[in-house]
PDB file of C-alpha atoms in Angstrom:
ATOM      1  CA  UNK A   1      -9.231  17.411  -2.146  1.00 58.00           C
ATOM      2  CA  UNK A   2      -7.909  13.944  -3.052  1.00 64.00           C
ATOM      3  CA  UNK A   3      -4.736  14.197  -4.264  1.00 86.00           C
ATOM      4  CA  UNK A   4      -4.923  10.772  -6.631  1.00 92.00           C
ATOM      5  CA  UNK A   5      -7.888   9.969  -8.816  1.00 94.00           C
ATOM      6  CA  UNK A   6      -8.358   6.528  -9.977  1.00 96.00           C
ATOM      7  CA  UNK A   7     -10.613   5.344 -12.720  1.00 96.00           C
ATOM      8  CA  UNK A   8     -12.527   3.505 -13.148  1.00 97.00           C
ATOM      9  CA  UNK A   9     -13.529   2.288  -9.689  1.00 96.00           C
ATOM     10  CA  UNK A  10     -14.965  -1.133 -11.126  1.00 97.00           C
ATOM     11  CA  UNK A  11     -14.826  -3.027 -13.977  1.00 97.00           C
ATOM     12  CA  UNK A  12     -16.318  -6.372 -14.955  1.00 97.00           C
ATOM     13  CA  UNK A  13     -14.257  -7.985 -18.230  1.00 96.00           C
ATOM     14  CA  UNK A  14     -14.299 -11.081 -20.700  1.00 97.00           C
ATOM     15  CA  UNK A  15     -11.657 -13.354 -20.603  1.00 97.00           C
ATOM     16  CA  UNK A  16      -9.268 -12.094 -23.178  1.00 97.00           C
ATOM     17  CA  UNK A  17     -10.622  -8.333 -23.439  1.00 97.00           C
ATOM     18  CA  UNK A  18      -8.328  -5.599 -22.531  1.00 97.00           C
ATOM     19  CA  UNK A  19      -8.330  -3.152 -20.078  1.00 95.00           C
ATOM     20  CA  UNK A  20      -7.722   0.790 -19.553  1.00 96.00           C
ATOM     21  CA  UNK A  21      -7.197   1.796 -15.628  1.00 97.00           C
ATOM     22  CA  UNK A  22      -5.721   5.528 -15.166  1.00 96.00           C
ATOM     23  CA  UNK A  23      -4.446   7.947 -12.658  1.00 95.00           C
ATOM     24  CA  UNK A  24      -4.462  11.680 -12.266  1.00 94.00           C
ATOM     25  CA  UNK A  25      -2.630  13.600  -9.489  1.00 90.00           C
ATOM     26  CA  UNK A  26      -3.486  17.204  -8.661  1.00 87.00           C
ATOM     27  CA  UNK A  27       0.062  17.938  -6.738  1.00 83.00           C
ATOM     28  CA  UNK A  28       3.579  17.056  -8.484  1.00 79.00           C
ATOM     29  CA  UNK A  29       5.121  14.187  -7.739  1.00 77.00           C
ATOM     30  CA  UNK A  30       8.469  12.991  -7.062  1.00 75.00           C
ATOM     31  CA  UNK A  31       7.571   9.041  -8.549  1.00 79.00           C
ATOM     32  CA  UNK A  32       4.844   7.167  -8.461  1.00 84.00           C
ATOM     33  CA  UNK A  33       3.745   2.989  -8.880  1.00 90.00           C
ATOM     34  CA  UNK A  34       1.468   0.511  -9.804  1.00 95.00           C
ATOM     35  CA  UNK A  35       0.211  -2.183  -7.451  1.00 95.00           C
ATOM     36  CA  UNK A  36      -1.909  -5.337  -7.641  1.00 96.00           C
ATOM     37  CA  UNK A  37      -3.537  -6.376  -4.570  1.00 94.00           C
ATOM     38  CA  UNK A  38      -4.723  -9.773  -4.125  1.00 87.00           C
ATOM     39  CA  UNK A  39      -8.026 -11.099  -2.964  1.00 81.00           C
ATOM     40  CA  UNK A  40      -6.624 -12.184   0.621  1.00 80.00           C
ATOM     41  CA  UNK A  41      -4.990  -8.181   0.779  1.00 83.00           C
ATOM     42  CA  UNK A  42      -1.255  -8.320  -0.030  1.00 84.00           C
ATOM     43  CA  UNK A  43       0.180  -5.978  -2.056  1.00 90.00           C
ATOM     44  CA  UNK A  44       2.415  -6.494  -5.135  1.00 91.00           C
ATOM     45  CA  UNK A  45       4.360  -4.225  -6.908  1.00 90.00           C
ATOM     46  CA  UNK A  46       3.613  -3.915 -11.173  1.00 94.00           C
ATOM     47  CA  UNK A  47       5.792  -0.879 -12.207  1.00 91.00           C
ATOM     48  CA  UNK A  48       8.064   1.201  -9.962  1.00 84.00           C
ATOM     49  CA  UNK A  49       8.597   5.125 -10.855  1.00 74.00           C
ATOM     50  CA  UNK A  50       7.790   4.150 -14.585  1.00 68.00           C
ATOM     51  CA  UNK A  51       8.461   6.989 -17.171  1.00 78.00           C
ATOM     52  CA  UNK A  52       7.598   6.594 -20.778  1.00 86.00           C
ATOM     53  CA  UNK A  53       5.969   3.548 -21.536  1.00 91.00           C
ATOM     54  CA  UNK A  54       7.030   0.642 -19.412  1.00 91.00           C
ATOM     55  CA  UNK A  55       5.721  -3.159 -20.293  1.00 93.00           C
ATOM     56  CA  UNK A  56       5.722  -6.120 -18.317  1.00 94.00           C
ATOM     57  CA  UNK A  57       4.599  -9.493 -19.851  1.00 96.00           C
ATOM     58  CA  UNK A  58       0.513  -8.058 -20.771  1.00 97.00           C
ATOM     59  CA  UNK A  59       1.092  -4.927 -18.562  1.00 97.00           C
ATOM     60  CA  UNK A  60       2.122  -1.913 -20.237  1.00 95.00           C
ATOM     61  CA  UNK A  61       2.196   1.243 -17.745  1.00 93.00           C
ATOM     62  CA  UNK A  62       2.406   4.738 -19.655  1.00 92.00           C
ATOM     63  CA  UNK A  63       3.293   7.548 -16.939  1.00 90.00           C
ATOM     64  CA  UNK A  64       3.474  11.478 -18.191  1.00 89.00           C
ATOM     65  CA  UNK A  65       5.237  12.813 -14.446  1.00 83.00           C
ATOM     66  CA  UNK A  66       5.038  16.476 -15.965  1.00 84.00           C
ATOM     67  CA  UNK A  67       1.607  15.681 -16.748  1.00 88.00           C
ATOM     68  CA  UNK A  68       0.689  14.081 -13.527  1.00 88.00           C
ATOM     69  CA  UNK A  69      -1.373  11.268 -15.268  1.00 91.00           C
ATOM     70  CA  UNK A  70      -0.358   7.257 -15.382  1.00 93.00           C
ATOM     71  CA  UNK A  71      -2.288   4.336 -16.955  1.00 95.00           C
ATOM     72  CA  UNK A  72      -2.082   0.878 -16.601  1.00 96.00           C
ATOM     73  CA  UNK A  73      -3.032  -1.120 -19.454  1.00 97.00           C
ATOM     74  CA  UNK A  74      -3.793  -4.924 -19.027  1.00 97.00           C
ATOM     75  CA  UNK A  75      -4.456  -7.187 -22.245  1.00 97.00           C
ATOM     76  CA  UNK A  76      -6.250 -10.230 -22.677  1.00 97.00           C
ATOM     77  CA  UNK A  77      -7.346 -10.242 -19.503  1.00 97.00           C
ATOM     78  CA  UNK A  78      -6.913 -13.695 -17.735  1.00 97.00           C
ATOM     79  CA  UNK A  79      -9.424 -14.608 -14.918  1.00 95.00           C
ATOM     80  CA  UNK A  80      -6.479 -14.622 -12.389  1.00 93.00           C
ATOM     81  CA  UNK A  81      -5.949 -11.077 -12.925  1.00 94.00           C
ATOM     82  CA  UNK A  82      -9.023 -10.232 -10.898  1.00 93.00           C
ATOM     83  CA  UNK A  83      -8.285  -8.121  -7.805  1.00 93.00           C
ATOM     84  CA  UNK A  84      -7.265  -4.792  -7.216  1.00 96.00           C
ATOM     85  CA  UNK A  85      -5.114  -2.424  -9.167  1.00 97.00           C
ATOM     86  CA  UNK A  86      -3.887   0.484  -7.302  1.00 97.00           C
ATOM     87  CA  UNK A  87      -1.902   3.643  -8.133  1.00 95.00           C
ATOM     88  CA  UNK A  88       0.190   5.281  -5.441  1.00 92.00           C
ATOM     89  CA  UNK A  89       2.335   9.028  -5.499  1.00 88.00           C
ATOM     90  CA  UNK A  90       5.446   9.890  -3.397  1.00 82.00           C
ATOM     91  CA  UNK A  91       4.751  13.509  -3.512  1.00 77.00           C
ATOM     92  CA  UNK A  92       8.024  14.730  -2.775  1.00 69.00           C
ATOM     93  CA  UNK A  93      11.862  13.305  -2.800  1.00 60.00           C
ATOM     94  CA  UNK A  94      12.414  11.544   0.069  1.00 59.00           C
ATOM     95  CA  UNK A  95       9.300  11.681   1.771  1.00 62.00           C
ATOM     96  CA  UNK A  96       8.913   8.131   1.364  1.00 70.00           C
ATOM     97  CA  UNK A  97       5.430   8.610   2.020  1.00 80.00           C
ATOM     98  CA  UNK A  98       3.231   6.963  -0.833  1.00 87.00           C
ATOM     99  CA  UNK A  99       0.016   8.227  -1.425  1.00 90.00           C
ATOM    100  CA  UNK A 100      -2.702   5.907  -3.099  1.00 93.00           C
ATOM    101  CA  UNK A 101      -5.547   6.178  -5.390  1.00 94.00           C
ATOM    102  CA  UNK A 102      -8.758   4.556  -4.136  1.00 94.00           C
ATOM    103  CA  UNK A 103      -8.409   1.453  -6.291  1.00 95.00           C
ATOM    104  CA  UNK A 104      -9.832  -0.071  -9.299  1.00 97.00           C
ATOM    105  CA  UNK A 105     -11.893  -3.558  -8.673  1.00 95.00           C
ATOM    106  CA  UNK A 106     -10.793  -5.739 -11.433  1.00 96.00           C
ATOM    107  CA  UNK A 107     -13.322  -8.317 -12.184  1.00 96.00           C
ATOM    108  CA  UNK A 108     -12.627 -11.237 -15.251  1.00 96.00           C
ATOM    109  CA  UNK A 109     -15.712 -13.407 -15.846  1.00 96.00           C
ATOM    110  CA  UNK A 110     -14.703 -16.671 -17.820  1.00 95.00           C
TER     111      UNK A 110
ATOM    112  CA  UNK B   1      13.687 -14.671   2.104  1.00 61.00           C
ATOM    113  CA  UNK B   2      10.185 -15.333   3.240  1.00 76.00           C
ATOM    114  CA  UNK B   3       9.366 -11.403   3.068  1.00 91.00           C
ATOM    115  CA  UNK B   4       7.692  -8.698   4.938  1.00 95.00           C
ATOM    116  CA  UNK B   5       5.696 -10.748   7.669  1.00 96.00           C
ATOM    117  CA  UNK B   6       2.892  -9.128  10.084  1.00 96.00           C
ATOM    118  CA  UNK B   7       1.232 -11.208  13.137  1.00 97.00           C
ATOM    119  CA  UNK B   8      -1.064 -12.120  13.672  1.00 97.00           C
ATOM    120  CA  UNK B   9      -2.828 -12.291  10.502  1.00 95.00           C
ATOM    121  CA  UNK B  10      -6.714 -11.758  11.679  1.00 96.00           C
ATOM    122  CA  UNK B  11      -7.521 -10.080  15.440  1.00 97.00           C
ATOM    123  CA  UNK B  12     -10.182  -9.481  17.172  1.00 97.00           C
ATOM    124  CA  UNK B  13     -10.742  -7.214  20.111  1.00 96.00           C
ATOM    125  CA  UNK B  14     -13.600  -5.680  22.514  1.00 96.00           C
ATOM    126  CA  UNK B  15     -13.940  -2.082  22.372  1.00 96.00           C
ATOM    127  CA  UNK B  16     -11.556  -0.449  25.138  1.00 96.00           C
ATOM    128  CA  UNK B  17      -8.854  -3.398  24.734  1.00 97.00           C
ATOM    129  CA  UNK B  18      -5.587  -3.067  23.361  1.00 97.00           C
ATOM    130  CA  UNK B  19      -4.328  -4.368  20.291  1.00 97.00           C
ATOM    131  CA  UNK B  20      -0.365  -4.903  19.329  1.00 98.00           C
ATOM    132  CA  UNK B  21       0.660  -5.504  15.460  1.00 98.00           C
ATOM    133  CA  UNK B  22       4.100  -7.299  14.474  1.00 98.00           C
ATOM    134  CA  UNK B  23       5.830  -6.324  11.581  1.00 98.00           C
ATOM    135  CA  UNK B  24       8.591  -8.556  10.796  1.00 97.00           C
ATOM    136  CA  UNK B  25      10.273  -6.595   7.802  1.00 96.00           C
ATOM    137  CA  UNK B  26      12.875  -8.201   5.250  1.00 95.00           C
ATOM    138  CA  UNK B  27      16.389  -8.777   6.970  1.00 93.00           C
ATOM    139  CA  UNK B  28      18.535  -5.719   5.437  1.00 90.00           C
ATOM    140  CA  UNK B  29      16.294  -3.484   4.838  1.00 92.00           C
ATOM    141  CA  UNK B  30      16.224  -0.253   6.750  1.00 90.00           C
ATOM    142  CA  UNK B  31      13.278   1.452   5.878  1.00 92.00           C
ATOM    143  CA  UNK B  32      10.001  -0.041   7.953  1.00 95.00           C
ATOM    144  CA  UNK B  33       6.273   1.834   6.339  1.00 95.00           C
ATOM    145  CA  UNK B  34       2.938   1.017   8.352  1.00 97.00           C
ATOM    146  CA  UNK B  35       0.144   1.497   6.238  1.00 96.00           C
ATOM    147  CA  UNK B  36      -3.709   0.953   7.048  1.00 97.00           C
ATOM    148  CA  UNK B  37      -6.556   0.482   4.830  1.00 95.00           C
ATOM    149  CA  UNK B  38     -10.516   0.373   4.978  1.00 94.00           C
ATOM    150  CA  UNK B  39     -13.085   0.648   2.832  1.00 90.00           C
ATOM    151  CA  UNK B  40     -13.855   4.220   3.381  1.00 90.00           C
ATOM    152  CA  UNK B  41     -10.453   5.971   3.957  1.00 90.00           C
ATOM    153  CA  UNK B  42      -8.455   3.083   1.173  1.00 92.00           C
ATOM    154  CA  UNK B  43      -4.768   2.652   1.945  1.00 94.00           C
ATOM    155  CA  UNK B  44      -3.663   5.807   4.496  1.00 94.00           C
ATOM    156  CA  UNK B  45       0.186   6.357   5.537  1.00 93.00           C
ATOM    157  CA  UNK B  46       0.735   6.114   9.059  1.00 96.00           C
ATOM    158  CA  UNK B  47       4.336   6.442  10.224  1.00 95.00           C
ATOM    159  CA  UNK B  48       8.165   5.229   8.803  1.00 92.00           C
ATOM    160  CA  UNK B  49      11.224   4.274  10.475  1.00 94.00           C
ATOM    161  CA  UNK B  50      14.654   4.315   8.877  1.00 92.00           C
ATOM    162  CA  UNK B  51      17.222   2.959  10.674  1.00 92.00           C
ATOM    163  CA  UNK B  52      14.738   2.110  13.767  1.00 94.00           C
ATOM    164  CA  UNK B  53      14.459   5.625  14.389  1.00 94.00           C
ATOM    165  CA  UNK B  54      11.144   7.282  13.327  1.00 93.00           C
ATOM    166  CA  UNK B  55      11.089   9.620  10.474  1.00 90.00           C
ATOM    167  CA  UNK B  56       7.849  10.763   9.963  1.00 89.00           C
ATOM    168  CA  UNK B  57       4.743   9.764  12.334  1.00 92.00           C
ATOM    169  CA  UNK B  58       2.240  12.576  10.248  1.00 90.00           C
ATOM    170  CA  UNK B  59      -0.189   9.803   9.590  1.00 92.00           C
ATOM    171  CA  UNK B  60      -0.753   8.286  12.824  1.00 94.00           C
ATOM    172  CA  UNK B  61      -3.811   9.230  15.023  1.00 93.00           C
ATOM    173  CA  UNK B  62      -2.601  11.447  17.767  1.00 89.00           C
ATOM    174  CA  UNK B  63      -4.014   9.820  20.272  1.00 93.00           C
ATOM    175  CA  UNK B  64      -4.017   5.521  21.350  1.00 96.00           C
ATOM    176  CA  UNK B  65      -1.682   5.389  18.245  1.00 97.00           C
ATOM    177  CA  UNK B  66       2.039   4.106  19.304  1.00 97.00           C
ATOM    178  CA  UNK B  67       4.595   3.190  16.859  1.00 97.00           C
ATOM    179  CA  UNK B  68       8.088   1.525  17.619  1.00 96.00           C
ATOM    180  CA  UNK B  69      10.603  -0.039  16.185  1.00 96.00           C
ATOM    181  CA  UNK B  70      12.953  -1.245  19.048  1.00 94.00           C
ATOM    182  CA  UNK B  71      15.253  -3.335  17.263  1.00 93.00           C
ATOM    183  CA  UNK B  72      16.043  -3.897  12.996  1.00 92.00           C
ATOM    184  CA  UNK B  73      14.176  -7.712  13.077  1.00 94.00           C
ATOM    185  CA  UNK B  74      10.504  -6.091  14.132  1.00 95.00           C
ATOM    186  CA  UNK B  75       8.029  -2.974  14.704  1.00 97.00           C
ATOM    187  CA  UNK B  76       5.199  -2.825  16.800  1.00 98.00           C
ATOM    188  CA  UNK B  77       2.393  -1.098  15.855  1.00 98.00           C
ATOM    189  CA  UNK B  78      -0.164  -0.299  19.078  1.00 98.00           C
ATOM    190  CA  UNK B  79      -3.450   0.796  19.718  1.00 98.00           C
ATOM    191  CA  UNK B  80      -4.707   1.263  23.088  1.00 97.00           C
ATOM    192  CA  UNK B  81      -8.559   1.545  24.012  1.00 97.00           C
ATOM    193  CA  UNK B  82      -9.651   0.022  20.652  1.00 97.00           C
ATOM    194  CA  UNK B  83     -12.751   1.792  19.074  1.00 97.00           C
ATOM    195  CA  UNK B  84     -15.051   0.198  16.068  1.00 96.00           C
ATOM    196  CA  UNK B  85     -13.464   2.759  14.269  1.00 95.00           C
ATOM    197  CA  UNK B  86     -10.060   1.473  14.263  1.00 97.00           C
ATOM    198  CA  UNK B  87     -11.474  -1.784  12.313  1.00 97.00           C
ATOM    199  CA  UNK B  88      -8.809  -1.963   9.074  1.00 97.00           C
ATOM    200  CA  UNK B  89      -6.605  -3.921   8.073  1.00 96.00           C
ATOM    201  CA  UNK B  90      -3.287  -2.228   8.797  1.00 97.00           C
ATOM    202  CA  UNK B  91       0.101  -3.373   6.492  1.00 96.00           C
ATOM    203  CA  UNK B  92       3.270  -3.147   6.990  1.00 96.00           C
ATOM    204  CA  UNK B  93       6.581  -2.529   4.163  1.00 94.00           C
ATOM    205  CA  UNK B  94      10.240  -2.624   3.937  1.00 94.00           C
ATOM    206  CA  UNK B  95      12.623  -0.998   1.864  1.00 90.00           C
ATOM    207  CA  UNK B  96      16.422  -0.825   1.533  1.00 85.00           C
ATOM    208  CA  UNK B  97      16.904   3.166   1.784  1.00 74.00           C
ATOM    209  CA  UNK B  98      19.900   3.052   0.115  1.00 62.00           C
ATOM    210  CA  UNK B  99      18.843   1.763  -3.180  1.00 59.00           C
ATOM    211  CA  UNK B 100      15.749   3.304  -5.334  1.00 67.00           C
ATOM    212  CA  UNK B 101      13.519  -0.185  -4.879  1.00 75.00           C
ATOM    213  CA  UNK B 102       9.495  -0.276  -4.333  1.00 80.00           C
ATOM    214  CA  UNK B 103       8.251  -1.093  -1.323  1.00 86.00           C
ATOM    215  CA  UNK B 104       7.754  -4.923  -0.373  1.00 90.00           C
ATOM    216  CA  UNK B 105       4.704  -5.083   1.471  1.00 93.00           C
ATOM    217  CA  UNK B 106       3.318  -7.806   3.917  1.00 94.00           C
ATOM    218  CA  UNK B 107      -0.448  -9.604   3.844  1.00 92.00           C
ATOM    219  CA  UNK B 108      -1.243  -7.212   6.646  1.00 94.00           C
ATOM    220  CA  UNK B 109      -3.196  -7.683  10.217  1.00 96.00           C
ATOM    221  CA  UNK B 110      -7.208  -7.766   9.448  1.00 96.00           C
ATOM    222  CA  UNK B 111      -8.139  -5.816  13.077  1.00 97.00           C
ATOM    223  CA  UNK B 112     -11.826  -6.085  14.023  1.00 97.00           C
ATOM    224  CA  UNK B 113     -13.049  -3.924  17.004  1.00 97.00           C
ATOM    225  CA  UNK B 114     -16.507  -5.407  18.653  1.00 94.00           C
TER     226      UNK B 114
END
């Protein structure tokens, strides 16, 4: 079975509303991140092998490793933050082999 | 640094034809990821290199599927006898090993098999 859920798959937001996006893993994992990926496809990096709670500017990423769970919260939502979130695993120490979720499509109306 | 950069950006091939993806990753880092992603399957590992040798190929389709990385400036990735199937867009990341740092990824090689 899929070793990353991701949910939601979609969401459609107001300007200025927050949102909730979260992981699970079913395996352990060694780290995991957060990335954004733009309309044209690349990939950016949000959070790195967060622990705790992490925040960056609106993006606060709260990642339980014993628990195998990770969310990514975004507040008030800005129309450029439309795109794709996704949440990859590295499920062992030097694997180096990430693992990704399939991907939450981030929609912010004006 | 003008980062992680993959040629050409958008290809298109007949079935049967082959298909050869640059992968220009950041100068100094050691650690060279191909990725590929489609709609279906999302973002799938396909092989690493560290140090231009390959690590770990697990992900790449055993057959048409090549992988090289013949100097530290570029890897190739190749497909030979392109199927429909093979239609992704297929990104490539860097990494300094030696230092606990994400992944830098590219903008990736749109591949569309006719």
């Amino acid at each position: 079975g899929q070793q990353v859920q991701q949910s939601p798959a979609s969401l459609v937001l107001q300007e200025g509303e927050n949102a909730e996006l979260q992981c699970n893993f079913s395996t352990s994992l060694n780290s995991m991140q957060w990335f954004y990926q733009r309309p044209e496809g690349s990939l950016v990096s949000l959070f790195y092998n967060p622990s705790g709670t992490k925040q960056s500017g609106r993006l606060t990423s709260t990642t339980v490793i014993k628990e195998r769970r990770s969310s990514l919260h975004i507040s008030s939502s800005q129309i450029t933050d439309s795109g794709t979130y996704l949440c990859a695993m590295d499920p062992s120490s030097g694997s180096w082999q990430l693992i990704f979720g399939s991907g939450t499509q981030l929609t912010v109306m004006p | 640094n003008a980062g992680v950069i993959q040629t050409p950006r958008h290809k298109v091939t007949g079935k049967g034809q082959e298909a050869t993806l640059w992968c220009e990753p950041i100068s100094g880092h050691s650690a060279v990821f191909w990725y590929r992603q489609t709609i279906v399957q999302g973002l799938e590992f396909l092989t690493y290199f560290r140090n231009q040798a390959p690590i770990d190929d697990s992900g790449m389709p055993k057959e048409r599927f090549s992988a090289q990385m013949p100097n530290q400036s570029h890897s190739t990735l190749k497909i030979q006898s392109t199927q429909p199937q093979d239609s992704a867009v297929y990104l490539c990341a860097s990494t300094p090993t030696d230092n606990n740092q994400a992944p830098l990824f590219g903008e990736g090689t749109r591949l569309s098999v006719l």
